[in-house]
Short mmCIF file of C-alpha atoms in Angstrom, two decimals:
data_model
loop_
_atom_site.label_atom_id
_atom_site.label_comp_id
_atom_site.label_asym_id
_atom_site.label_seq_id
_atom_site.Cartn_x
_atom_site.Cartn_y
_atom_site.Cartn_z
CA MET B 1 0.00 0.00 0.00
CA SER B 2 1.40 3.37 -0.95
CA LYS B 3 1.74 6.27 1.43
CA PRO B 4 -0.74 9.06 0.62
CA VAL B 5 0.64 12.27 -0.83
CA LYS B 6 0.37 15.24 1.52
CA LYS B 7 0.23 18.52 -0.35
CA SER B 8 1.56 20.41 2.67
CA GLU B 9 4.77 18.32 2.73
CA MET B 10 5.58 18.61 -0.99
CA ALA B 11 7.83 21.22 -2.58
CA CYS B 12 6.31 23.40 -5.28
CA ASN B 13 6.93 22.43 -8.92
CA SER B 14 9.20 19.50 -8.04
CA PRO B 15 7.96 16.29 -9.74
CA LYS B 16 8.50 12.96 -8.00
CA ARG B 17 8.18 9.37 -9.21
CA THR B 18 5.33 7.30 -7.75
CA PRO B 19 6.36 3.65 -8.30
CA SER B 20 3.63 2.28 -6.04
CA HIS B 21 0.74 4.19 -7.67
CA PRO B 22 -1.44 1.82 -9.73
CA THR B 23 -1.72 3.99 -12.87
CA LYS B 24 0.33 7.22 -12.74
CA SER B 25 4.14 7.37 -12.77
CA HIS B 26 4.70 10.88 -11.35
CA VAL B 27 3.15 13.43 -9.01
CA VAL B 28 3.86 17.13 -8.57
CA LYS B 29 2.50 19.97 -6.47
CA ALA B 30 1.92 22.59 -9.16
CA CYS B 31 2.09 26.15 -7.82
CA LYS B 32 1.14 29.24 -9.80
CA ASP B 33 -0.12 32.68 -8.74
CA GLY B 34 -0.65 31.60 -5.12
CA LYS B 35 -2.66 28.51 -6.09
CA GLU B 36 -1.57 24.93 -5.38
CA LYS B 37 -2.77 21.72 -7.00
CA ILE B 38 -1.69 18.08 -6.90
CA VAL B 39 -1.19 16.79 -10.45
CA ARG B 40 -0.61 13.12 -11.28
CA PHE B 41 0.70 12.33 -14.75
CA GLY B 42 2.44 9.75 -16.91
CA GLN B 43 1.69 6.13 -17.68
CA GLN B 44 3.03 3.74 -15.05
CA GLY B 45 5.77 1.69 -16.71
CA GLY B 46 5.80 3.83 -19.84
CA GLU B 47 8.83 5.75 -21.02
CA GLY B 48 9.04 8.86 -23.13
CA ALA B 49 11.26 8.96 -26.19
CA GLY B 50 13.40 11.71 -24.65
CA LYS B 51 14.15 15.22 -25.86
CA ASN B 52 16.17 14.05 -28.89
CA PRO B 53 14.95 10.61 -30.03
CA LYS B 54 17.51 8.74 -32.10
CA THR B 55 15.62 5.84 -33.71
CA GLU B 56 12.83 6.17 -36.25
CA LYS B 57 10.53 4.28 -33.88
CA ASP B 58 11.14 6.77 -31.06
CA LYS B 59 10.69 9.71 -33.45
CA ALA B 60 7.33 8.27 -34.50
CA ARG B 61 6.35 7.77 -30.84
CA GLN B 62 7.21 11.37 -30.04
CA LYS B 63 5.27 12.64 -33.05
CA SER B 64 2.19 10.62 -32.01
CA TYR B 65 2.49 11.83 -28.42
CA TYR B 66 2.63 15.48 -29.52
CA ALA B 67 -0.35 14.99 -31.85
CA ARG B 68 -2.43 13.38 -29.07
CA HIS B 69 -1.59 16.02 -26.48
CA ASN B 70 -1.92 19.24 -28.48
CA ALA B 71 1.80 19.95 -28.11
CA GLN B 72 1.71 22.81 -30.60
CA ASP B 73 0.18 25.03 -27.91
CA ALA B 74 3.03 27.41 -27.05
CA ASN B 75 1.84 28.21 -23.51
CA PRO B 76 0.47 25.14 -21.71
CA ASP B 77 -0.87 25.75 -18.22
CA LYS B 78 1.53 24.78 -15.42
CA MET B 79 -1.45 23.38 -13.50
CA SER B 80 -2.09 20.71 -16.19
CA ALA B 81 -0.82 17.16 -16.49
CA ARG B 82 0.04 17.88 -20.15
CA TYR B 83 2.59 20.53 -19.11
CA TRP B 84 4.32 18.22 -16.62
CA SER B 85 4.24 15.13 -18.83
CA HIS B 86 5.85 17.07 -21.68
CA LYS B 87 8.48 18.57 -19.39
CA VAL B 88 9.44 15.43 -17.47
CA LYS B 89 8.83 12.45 -19.74
CA TRP B 90 9.19 13.86 -23.27
#
């Protein structure tokens, strides 16, 4: 059984892995303009292709990920899972 996440004990905007969570791989306390929010993101067991994918397969995975998650938006909201997933995993 995993230990519950306490928002008061987490640092702002510092993502952490959650290996014992059943579905999400990371958690972060997103802080912006005096607001705080717990955001869980990422597929448990899944890996991103990285910032500079080398193989054609990884390039295709990255392209599909960006298409699915509206990555062309220049200013994603820091309070969203999309922002953190793109920053940490991709």
